[in-house]
Amino acid sequence: GGCGQGCVAILGAAGFLGQRVAKVLAARGLRLRLADRFPVVDPPAGAEVVTGELLDTLEDVIAPDTTAVINLAAVVSAGAEADFALGYEVNLGGLRAQLERCRHLGTQPTFVFTSSLAVFGAVSAVDDETATMPQSSYGTQKALGELLVNDYSRRGFIDGRTLRLPTVSIRPGAPNAAASGFASAILREPLAGVRTNCPVGEELEIWLASPRTATAAIVHGFDLAQAELGSWTALNTPGITVTVRQMVDALRRAGGDSSLIAWKREPAVEAIVGSWPARFQTRRANSLGFPAADDLDLLVSTHVNEHVSH
Amino acid sequence: GGCGQGCVAILGAAGFLGQRVAKVLAARGLRLRLADRFPVVDPPAGAEVVTGELLDTLEDVIAPDTTAVINLAAVVSAGAEADFALGYEVNLGGLRAQLERCRHLGTQPTFVFTSSLAVFGAVSAVDDETATMPQSSYGTQKALGELLVNDYSRRGFIDGRTLRLPTVSIRPGAPNAAASGFASAILREPLAGVRTNCPVGEELEIWLASPRTATAAIVHGFDLAQAELGSWTALNTPGITVTVRQMVDALRRAGGDSSLIAWKREPAVEAIVGSWPARFQTRRANSLGFPAADDLDLLVSTHVNEHVSH
């Protein structure tokens, strides 16, 4: 893993996790190339920024000096379900273009692919040997990516590793349209004194990671030596299983006003989120030294410290 | 499943299983379009034959009158490992082209995709919930296909079903270069009075299906109603777990001369074949009415009746 003396390309660097990963790696003094179709706001000093569509900029982003690629760019769940062709074009076609570019470079860069719990079907509990039977186009595209990254690694074209991340909460910023958006909104909005709706029941279980936990998992995945991964390169990264009620209890402990949450169930959201597994075992990640996940109180207090004005 | 009043397209119709499936469906009076890059020898009466590369002929083969597609065309295991780009071009790109063609037709044809035990990694036992962790490019491409067929089905673009077939033995004809080729050769050659080598030890277990069993599985998979498949469309089809010794014993019982088999181990073959799982549970296929697999003696005697001159 890692990048030696070369340049680390971060694809999707304008996103929330991309910005965090870039900061951590810049603090180590690594050379960074930050690529996104959107402008990267406030990039770390010295980082090169490439703005444009992936296929138009690919040869500049994954270049002969690129020793590592961190792939955080994707059409996300609701988008891939709403636009079938676009999801495959970006999430499969774009990934294949990146992998082919790496293969033709012939330099075997480290390649960190981020996957999702959406690769699993409606199973009650998940471990590192659970079959991927996705029930969405996004989950299908992530499962396709896991297989491709594994095969390109096995053939020696990349040093690949796939990290299946939990739902990330608390995401900063405005509410988004993702079915999992409430998992951030029911904490973030009341902490900012804003009303929100919880579309699911308080008994629902969710598999969560804080932004700090998810960032640490990506960076640790980047650092791993290929040999540690064995014959299969995908693994579940650490998270916590929590109920919505436990999340609201943590909100109250942090001084948030839980009466700002309305409880109007939305069957469409419940159907999607309720089909995701929430009980994960992360044995491989634990044995490979991935940092343990922040608990709920740390998850909330970190957000307050970073994003809530006092 | 099935085809209503339309035309059934068989892709890879010049192959060994394609010819058998075509005969069964022709005997039912179905309209057939037999496609292959090689000429189809002795097609059933009334069948339309299309000879040419898939991408050049796709719009004629999967046409508005096509109500079912049976996909038996692939770059096989040794080929996909020897030529990385070709394997992905045919086994992934070709499949995607077929699925996109079906999607744009808008007629939701039945789509039978044939997969392989190569989708599994080195696990001792397999059931319908075992994760696909392939250790070859061929197995990767088949696992990619399973995911695509499932998602195109879920979205209503096809009525898809994926059949994971065992190693098929006894294949008629000349020895081939596949790592599993010995599983046919050690029976076929002595039955024809020809010497052969067995590259593996006699304790090795193999997951086998006779040509008749594999053909019956494809036809039954074609006949299934989509609703019977539930939320995941791939399943393991029936086979038998046998050791090489049991195969040689069956050869002797059928009057074959087992002294025609030399026993020179080939580590490259042993490494590949020894990594395949041989113990399968086919619960879903059994409950869906797939015919039970021929046993070893029937497998041998059927071959003798069909292919050995007396």
XYZ file of C-alpha atoms in Angstrom:
620
model
C 0.000 0.000 0.000
C 0.838 3.645 0.202
C 2.519 5.621 -2.548
C 6.289 5.664 -2.239
C 7.695 8.891 -3.730
C 4.996 9.338 -6.370
C 1.714 11.155 -6.569
C -1.569 10.062 -4.958
C -4.620 10.636 -7.156
C -7.881 11.176 -5.279
C -10.923 10.813 -7.533
C -14.007 12.483 -6.136
C -11.777 14.863 -4.176
C -14.414 17.603 -3.954
C -16.646 15.356 -1.882
C -16.950 15.263 1.828
C -14.744 12.208 2.410
C -12.343 13.187 -0.376
C -11.554 16.473 1.316
C -10.907 14.730 4.623
C -8.657 12.068 3.114
C -6.715 14.740 1.224
C -6.080 16.640 4.451
C -4.708 13.574 6.229
C -2.420 12.632 3.362
C -1.262 16.215 2.789
C -0.294 16.414 6.454
C 2.088 13.527 5.799
C 3.742 15.517 3.059
C 2.486 13.317 0.222
C 2.125 14.678 -3.287
C -1.570 14.854 -4.157
C -3.563 15.210 -7.352
C -7.177 16.061 -6.522
C -9.638 15.241 -9.288
C -13.349 15.949 -9.474
C -15.958 17.190 -11.913
C -16.708 19.889 -9.355
C -14.099 22.412 -8.157
C -12.220 21.346 -5.046
C -12.769 24.031 -2.420
C -9.801 24.994 -0.258
C -7.365 22.240 -1.336
C -4.355 21.517 0.871
C -1.293 23.629 0.065
C 0.755 22.149 -2.762
C -1.943 19.811 -4.012
C -2.547 19.771 -7.747
C -6.227 20.161 -8.691
C -7.777 18.738 -11.872
C -11.361 19.785 -12.560
C -13.353 18.034 -15.270
C -15.145 14.887 -16.334
C -13.245 11.725 -15.494
C -12.890 10.429 -19.040
C -11.638 13.811 -20.285
C -8.963 14.097 -17.616
C -8.091 10.473 -16.904
C -4.657 10.435 -18.544
C -3.621 13.512 -16.594
C -4.979 12.240 -13.289
C -3.685 8.668 -13.462
C -0.308 9.515 -14.937
C 3.094 7.819 -15.036
C 3.923 9.484 -11.687
C 0.739 8.141 -10.035
C 1.660 5.545 -7.439
C -1.751 5.367 -5.769
C -5.392 5.971 -6.705
C -8.127 6.543 -4.140
C -11.519 6.165 -5.797
C -14.279 8.088 -4.036
C -16.203 9.153 -7.145
C -19.582 7.589 -7.847
C -23.163 8.188 -8.794
C -24.748 7.445 -5.416
C -27.682 5.230 -4.539
C -30.715 7.296 -5.438
C -28.996 8.630 -8.548
C -28.032 5.209 -9.871
C -31.578 3.977 -9.332
C -33.122 7.027 -11.014
C -30.806 6.968 -14.050
C -29.887 3.397 -14.952
C -27.610 4.256 -17.883
C -25.720 6.986 -16.025
C -25.066 4.744 -13.037
C -23.486 2.070 -15.229
C -21.601 4.627 -17.282
C -19.945 6.184 -14.232
C -19.836 3.423 -11.641
C -18.875 0.597 -14.005
C -17.559 2.299 -17.145
C -15.626 4.950 -15.227
C -14.059 2.380 -12.919
C -13.090 0.157 -15.845
C -11.463 3.134 -17.548
C -9.417 3.832 -14.400
C -8.375 0.195 -14.078
C -7.452 -0.072 -17.744
C -5.429 3.116 -17.438
C -3.541 1.593 -14.499
C -2.990 -1.639 -16.424
C -1.547 0.173 -19.416
C 0.737 2.279 -17.226
C 2.297 -0.949 -16.044
C 3.349 0.525 -12.680
C 0.969 -1.433 -10.421
C -0.344 1.521 -8.388
C -2.083 1.067 -5.068
C -5.825 1.291 -5.799
C -8.310 1.968 -2.996
C -11.894 1.299 -4.060
C -14.737 2.314 -1.753
C -17.742 0.033 -1.710
C -20.918 -0.006 0.336
C -23.212 -2.134 2.445
C -25.581 -1.833 -0.542
C -23.738 -4.822 -2.070
C -25.585 -7.069 0.351
C -29.170 -8.153 0.046
C -31.715 -8.442 2.802
C -29.690 -10.533 5.240
C -29.856 -10.103 8.974
C -26.121 -10.319 9.670
C -23.031 -9.842 7.539
C -19.446 -11.005 7.817
C -16.494 -10.995 5.425
C -17.775 -14.174 3.744
C -21.348 -13.024 3.139
C -22.434 -13.213 -0.495
C -23.107 -9.991 -2.364
C -26.688 -10.160 -3.654
C -27.449 -6.470 -4.183
C -31.003 -5.227 -4.546
C -30.199 -1.880 -6.144
C -28.287 -0.760 -9.224
C -25.841 1.156 -7.016
C -25.155 -1.942 -4.932
C -24.770 -3.995 -8.114
C -22.258 -1.521 -9.518
C -20.251 -1.562 -6.291
C -20.232 -5.373 -6.279
C -19.051 -5.342 -9.905
C -16.260 -2.997 -8.839
C -15.173 -5.301 -6.017
C -14.788 -8.157 -8.500
C -12.888 -6.044 -11.009
C -10.510 -4.634 -8.393
C -9.850 -8.149 -7.153
C -9.089 -9.528 -10.601
C -6.884 -6.608 -11.659
C -4.998 -7.112 -8.376
C -4.667 -10.852 -8.832
C -3.227 -10.247 -12.284
C -0.724 -7.743 -10.891
C -2.067 -4.654 -12.693
C -2.849 -2.815 -9.452
C -2.348 -3.288 -5.718
C -6.081 -3.159 -5.077
C -8.159 -3.143 -1.941
C -11.909 -2.632 -1.555
C -13.329 -1.049 1.584
C -17.026 -1.565 2.276
C -17.946 1.504 4.273
C -20.934 1.806 6.633
C -23.483 4.598 6.300
C -21.577 7.763 7.242
C -23.116 10.020 9.876
C -23.024 12.892 10.673
C -22.462 14.274 7.161
C -22.104 18.045 7.311
C -23.992 20.384 5.036
C -27.497 20.378 3.642
C -29.878 17.422 3.713
C -29.514 15.228 0.623
C -31.878 12.945 -1.249
C -30.193 9.668 -0.310
C -32.450 7.218 1.468
C -29.928 7.170 4.292
C -29.918 10.968 4.602
C -32.019 10.907 7.754
C -29.186 9.105 9.569
C -27.326 12.405 9.455
C -30.282 14.791 9.474
C -31.890 13.562 12.710
C -28.683 14.516 14.543
C -27.339 17.398 12.457
C -30.527 19.450 12.171
C -31.560 19.486 15.862
C -27.931 20.265 16.837
C -28.270 23.347 14.612
C -31.696 24.186 16.063
C -33.473 23.121 12.892
C -36.564 20.920 12.551
C -36.358 17.623 10.647
C -38.431 14.534 10.024
C -37.454 10.989 10.898
C -39.004 8.766 8.198
C -38.411 5.466 10.031
C -39.349 3.931 13.350
C -37.089 4.300 16.377
C -36.419 0.550 16.572
C -34.704 0.498 13.164
C -31.074 -0.610 13.328
C -28.410 1.080 11.197
C -24.750 0.292 10.522
C -22.918 3.607 11.016
C -19.480 5.155 10.882
C -18.533 8.701 11.779
C -16.726 10.812 9.165
C -13.576 10.353 11.242
C -13.996 6.561 11.329
C -14.662 6.368 7.581
C -11.693 8.627 6.790
C -9.407 6.592 9.035
C -10.568 3.400 7.318
C -9.761 4.794 3.869
C -6.326 5.963 4.984
C -5.583 2.641 6.703
C -6.766 0.806 3.592
C -4.360 2.946 1.568
C -1.490 2.032 3.904
C -2.001 -1.741 3.869
C 0.519 -3.970 2.133
C -1.027 -6.019 -0.667
C 0.267 -9.239 0.851
C -1.877 -8.671 3.950
C -5.034 -8.924 1.891
C -4.635 -12.513 0.740
C -6.661 -13.899 -2.135
C -9.697 -11.634 -1.740
C -9.305 -7.874 -1.569
C -12.701 -6.687 -0.252
C -13.452 -6.262 3.426
C -15.999 -4.668 5.731
C -14.593 -1.673 7.607
C -15.474 -0.886 11.229
C -18.765 0.666 12.244
C -21.364 0.552 14.988
C -24.823 -0.983 15.044
C -27.264 1.520 16.532
C -30.997 1.994 16.690
C -32.619 5.282 15.797
C -33.670 5.526 19.446
C -30.034 5.246 20.553
C -29.140 8.004 18.114
C -31.816 10.278 19.553
C -30.658 9.463 23.095
C -27.130 10.515 22.120
C -28.520 13.701 20.625
C -30.167 14.544 23.974
C -26.982 13.728 25.904
C -25.149 16.242 23.698
C -27.739 18.902 24.537
C -29.697 18.623 21.299
C -33.440 19.253 21.337
C -35.074 16.005 20.246
C -38.484 17.701 20.080
C -37.274 19.203 16.782
C -37.665 15.725 15.248
C -41.046 14.926 13.749
C -41.898 11.230 13.330
C -43.720 10.848 10.074
C -42.969 7.504 8.542
C -42.133 7.390 4.849
C -42.769 3.868 3.529
C -40.495 4.345 0.497
C -37.543 5.225 2.736
C -38.404 2.490 5.225
C -38.485 -0.097 2.442
C -34.989 0.796 1.230
C -33.269 1.376 4.550
C -35.049 -1.489 6.256
C -33.649 -3.871 3.632
C -30.036 -2.992 4.464
C -28.196 -5.203 6.911
C -27.223 -3.493 10.176
C -25.289 -6.191 12.019
C -21.776 -6.521 10.723
C -18.776 -8.481 11.774
C -15.482 -6.879 10.680
C -13.054 -9.624 11.667
C -10.702 -9.122 8.728
C -10.531 -5.359 9.204
C -9.948 -5.770 12.921
C -7.124 -8.238 12.367
C -5.592 -5.921 9.762
C -5.427 -3.082 12.267
C -8.234 -0.827 11.062
C -9.047 1.671 13.837
C -12.121 0.878 15.906
C -15.233 2.913 15.120
C -16.170 6.014 17.116
C -19.112 5.379 19.434
C -22.295 7.450 19.209
C -21.321 10.064 21.800
C -17.950 10.672 20.135
C -19.638 10.759 16.731
C -21.986 13.509 17.951
C -19.451 15.513 19.943
C -16.931 15.520 17.087
C -19.579 16.959 14.802
C -20.472 19.607 17.353
C -16.831 20.584 17.751
C -16.212 20.773 14.020
C -19.439 22.175 12.655
C -21.706 23.757 15.253
C -21.036 27.368 16.174
C -21.114 28.077 19.874
C -39.687 -18.244 -18.581
C -40.008 -19.834 -21.956
C -40.709 -17.928 -25.157
C -44.411 -17.678 -25.948
C -44.908 -17.435 -29.729
C -41.625 -15.649 -30.471
C -38.163 -16.701 -31.415
C -35.538 -18.204 -29.090
C -32.004 -16.922 -29.724
C -29.218 -19.329 -28.754
C -25.819 -17.601 -28.568
C -22.931 -20.012 -28.821
C -25.163 -22.410 -30.750
C -22.278 -24.136 -32.531
C -20.940 -25.398 -29.227
C -21.508 -28.731 -27.677
C -24.218 -27.660 -25.219
C -25.748 -25.208 -27.693
C -26.398 -27.974 -30.204
C -28.026 -30.123 -27.532
C -30.255 -27.343 -26.219
C -31.292 -26.468 -29.771
C -32.363 -30.050 -30.429
C -34.524 -30.181 -27.306
C -36.242 -26.871 -28.060
C -36.663 -27.670 -31.761
C -38.419 -30.902 -30.813
C -40.989 -28.764 -29.004
C -41.661 -26.878 -32.210
C -40.138 -23.616 -31.002
C -38.769 -21.053 -33.462
C -34.982 -20.917 -33.071
C -32.289 -18.484 -34.152
C -28.879 -20.127 -33.777
C -25.998 -17.666 -33.510
C -22.279 -18.346 -33.366
C -19.037 -17.053 -34.806
C -18.491 -20.589 -36.097
C -20.890 -22.309 -38.495
C -23.575 -24.384 -36.805
C -23.246 -27.930 -38.127
C -26.465 -29.814 -38.847
C -28.960 -27.359 -37.318
C -32.473 -28.608 -36.536
C -34.919 -28.293 -39.442
C -36.476 -24.832 -39.643
C -33.931 -23.141 -37.395
C -32.491 -19.864 -38.619
C -28.681 -19.744 -38.486
C -26.677 -16.510 -38.051
C -22.909 -16.871 -38.440
C -20.649 -13.997 -37.420
C -19.150 -11.999 -34.583
C -21.637 -11.158 -31.846
C -21.383 -7.400 -32.106
C -21.786 -7.485 -35.896
C -24.921 -9.613 -35.760
C -26.466 -8.615 -32.427
C -29.404 -6.627 -33.818
C -30.399 -9.489 -36.090
C -30.023 -12.128 -33.394
C -31.759 -10.306 -30.545
C -34.534 -8.829 -32.625
C -38.043 -7.553 -31.915
C -39.365 -11.104 -32.338
C -36.880 -12.507 -29.784
C -38.731 -13.609 -26.689
C -35.872 -15.547 -25.124
C -32.060 -15.514 -25.194
C -29.932 -18.466 -24.109
C -26.343 -17.319 -23.611
C -23.805 -20.116 -24.038
C -21.074 -18.054 -25.726
C -17.902 -17.278 -23.814
C -14.148 -17.200 -23.866
C -13.512 -20.173 -21.570
C -11.232 -20.482 -18.581
C -7.802 -20.979 -20.077
C -8.532 -18.478 -22.830
C -9.667 -15.731 -20.473
C -6.574 -16.229 -18.361
C -4.244 -16.221 -21.379
C -5.782 -13.116 -23.002
C -7.000 -10.688 -20.335
C -8.394 -8.080 -22.722
C -10.215 -10.597 -24.925
C -11.870 -12.255 -21.926
C -13.306 -8.950 -20.711
C -14.256 -7.886 -24.220
C -16.309 -11.021 -24.855
C -17.420 -12.189 -21.429
C -18.229 -8.745 -20.000
C -18.522 -6.432 -23.015
C -20.414 -8.962 -25.108
C -22.826 -9.724 -22.295
C -23.435 -6.047 -21.618
C -24.157 -5.498 -25.315
C -26.739 -8.310 -25.213
C -28.374 -6.939 -22.071
C -28.467 -3.387 -23.428
C -30.000 -4.688 -26.646
C -32.719 -6.422 -24.590
C -33.285 -3.272 -22.541
C -33.728 -1.117 -25.626
C -36.099 -3.612 -27.210
C -38.361 -3.123 -24.230
C -39.914 -6.583 -24.529
C -38.434 -8.157 -21.379
C -37.200 -11.405 -22.960
C -36.352 -14.463 -20.916
C -32.542 -14.453 -20.534
C -30.695 -17.626 -19.521
C -27.105 -16.926 -18.496
C -24.747 -19.843 -17.895
C -22.209 -19.380 -15.139
C -19.638 -21.671 -13.610
C -18.224 -23.048 -10.379
C -15.223 -20.835 -11.215
C -17.095 -17.940 -9.543
C -16.201 -19.468 -6.186
C -12.833 -19.277 -4.519
C -11.078 -22.001 -2.630
C -13.904 -23.020 -0.313
C -14.547 -26.575 0.757
C -18.327 -26.556 0.365
C -20.739 -24.384 -1.583
C -24.418 -23.640 -1.272
C -26.714 -21.056 -2.847
C -25.578 -18.408 -0.330
C -21.812 -18.860 -0.774
C -19.984 -15.671 -1.704
C -18.408 -15.443 -5.142
C -14.696 -14.759 -4.660
C -13.284 -15.920 -7.990
C -9.602 -16.620 -8.435
C -9.511 -16.462 -12.225
C -10.477 -13.877 -14.816
C -13.031 -16.288 -16.266
C -14.638 -16.772 -12.863
C -14.595 -13.007 -12.310
C -16.313 -12.391 -15.639
C -18.983 -14.981 -14.852
C -19.598 -13.414 -11.420
C -19.889 -9.990 -13.083
C -22.451 -11.498 -15.426
C -24.492 -12.914 -12.545
C -24.726 -9.447 -11.005
C -25.663 -7.774 -14.289
C -28.329 -10.357 -15.108
C -29.777 -9.925 -11.635
C -29.943 -6.136 -11.871
C -31.368 -6.071 -15.397
C -34.003 -8.529 -14.159
C -34.798 -6.523 -11.036
C -35.293 -3.462 -13.219
C -37.668 -5.384 -15.513
C -35.483 -5.229 -18.647
C -35.185 -9.024 -18.892
C -36.603 -12.101 -17.196
C -33.150 -13.293 -16.209
C -31.852 -16.414 -14.576
C -28.257 -17.547 -14.036
C -27.374 -21.227 -13.954
C -24.048 -22.183 -12.379
C -23.163 -25.390 -14.170
C -20.786 -28.091 -12.860
C -17.833 -29.304 -14.904
C -19.401 -31.171 -17.818
C -18.180 -34.707 -18.513
C -18.016 -36.604 -20.821
C -17.545 -33.939 -23.502
C -17.367 -35.578 -26.930
C -14.674 -34.759 -29.464
C -10.988 -34.043 -29.194
C -9.141 -33.244 -25.949
C -9.134 -29.512 -25.213
C -6.798 -27.232 -23.302
C -9.143 -26.471 -20.402
C -7.745 -27.391 -17.010
C -10.809 -29.542 -16.477
C -10.302 -31.359 -19.775
C -8.996 -34.479 -18.063
C -12.404 -34.970 -16.425
C -13.678 -35.930 -19.856
C -10.482 -37.382 -21.298
C -9.863 -40.026 -18.632
C -13.220 -41.572 -19.527
C -13.591 -40.708 -23.213
C -10.166 -41.766 -24.440
C -10.019 -45.244 -22.828
C -13.602 -45.903 -23.998
C -12.309 -45.232 -27.524
C -9.219 -47.393 -26.967
C -6.937 -44.357 -26.785
C -4.229 -43.595 -24.236
C -4.483 -40.507 -22.028
C -2.817 -38.962 -19.008
C -4.471 -38.128 -15.721
C -2.703 -35.000 -14.396
C -4.192 -35.203 -10.870
C -4.288 -37.690 -8.032
C -7.066 -40.231 -7.765
C -8.323 -38.762 -4.479
C -9.225 -35.424 -6.102
C -12.928 -34.588 -5.866
C -14.737 -32.982 -8.791
C -18.234 -31.524 -9.171
C -19.601 -33.050 -12.380
C -22.645 -33.066 -14.599
C -23.207 -35.200 -17.669
C -24.038 -33.441 -20.954
C -27.607 -34.652 -20.496
C -27.816 -33.236 -16.958
C -26.345 -29.874 -18.035
C -28.676 -29.669 -21.041
C -31.704 -30.504 -18.900
C -30.677 -27.809 -16.412
C -30.456 -25.173 -19.153
C -33.838 -26.156 -20.564
C -35.436 -26.203 -17.120
C -33.874 -22.824 -16.357
C -35.398 -21.536 -19.592
C -38.828 -22.836 -18.570
C -38.906 -21.313 -15.065
C -41.264 -18.459 -14.299
C -39.438 -15.315 -13.150
C -41.531 -15.164 -9.987
C -40.089 -18.492 -8.841
C -36.598 -17.012 -8.659
C -37.277 -14.422 -5.972
C -34.860 -11.573 -5.339
C -31.698 -13.338 -6.525
C -31.552 -14.985 -9.923
C -28.398 -17.168 -9.713
C -28.463 -20.750 -8.544
C -26.300 -23.856 -8.534
C -27.623 -26.567 -10.829
C -27.499 -30.291 -9.979
C -24.329 -32.336 -10.240
C -22.468 -35.130 -8.508
C -19.378 -35.057 -6.306
C -16.996 -37.771 -7.443
C -13.374 -38.660 -6.956
C -11.105 -39.467 -9.874
C -10.894 -42.998 -8.482
C -14.675 -43.345 -8.632
C -14.571 -42.163 -12.233
C -11.986 -44.807 -13.131
C -14.017 -47.465 -11.328
C -17.045 -46.488 -13.440
C -14.879 -46.680 -16.552
C -13.956 -50.274 -15.661
C -17.580 -51.211 -14.942
C -18.452 -50.001 -18.442
C -15.770 -52.233 -19.946
C -13.186 -49.490 -20.440
C -9.490 -50.335 -20.155
C -8.161 -48.259 -17.281
C -4.584 -49.307 -18.075
C -4.759 -46.795 -20.945
C -4.564 -44.037 -18.296
C -1.076 -42.850 -17.384
C -0.719 -41.077 -14.019
C 1.723 -38.250 -14.496
C 0.866 -35.367 -12.220
C 0.865 -31.880 -13.701
C 1.238 -29.325 -10.900
C -0.195 -26.458 -12.989
C -3.405 -28.410 -13.604
C -3.549 -29.654 -10.022
C -3.241 -26.079 -8.729
C -6.193 -24.863 -10.772
C -8.508 -27.844 -10.440
C -7.611 -28.443 -6.812
C -8.736 -24.885 -5.987
C -12.266 -25.493 -7.273
C -14.927 -26.499 -4.791
C -16.333 -29.985 -5.340
C -19.021 -30.250 -2.664
C -22.168 -28.433 -3.665
C -25.595 -28.143 -2.201
C -28.266 -27.323 -4.795
C -31.236 -26.718 -2.533
C -32.764 -23.927 -4.621
C -32.453 -25.883 -7.858
C -33.933 -28.979 -6.229
C -36.892 -27.030 -4.861
C -37.414 -25.421 -8.280
C -37.722 -28.822 -9.923
C -34.411 -29.091 -11.748
C -33.877 -32.731 -12.771
C -31.515 -34.724 -10.581
C -28.045 -35.320 -11.984
C -27.114 -38.525 -13.791
C -24.918 -40.791 -11.694
C -21.488 -41.919 -12.897
C -22.621 -45.165 -14.492
C -25.395 -43.433 -16.439
C -22.982 -40.659 -17.401
C -20.591 -43.244 -18.875
C -23.194 -45.482 -20.504
C -24.957 -42.549 -22.160
C -21.668 -41.472 -23.698
C -20.987 -45.001 -24.913
C -24.440 -45.233 -26.501
C -24.143 -41.843 -28.206
C -20.515 -41.679 -29.237
C -18.697 -45.007 -29.157
C -19.012 -47.236 -32.208
C -19.669 -50.904 -31.477
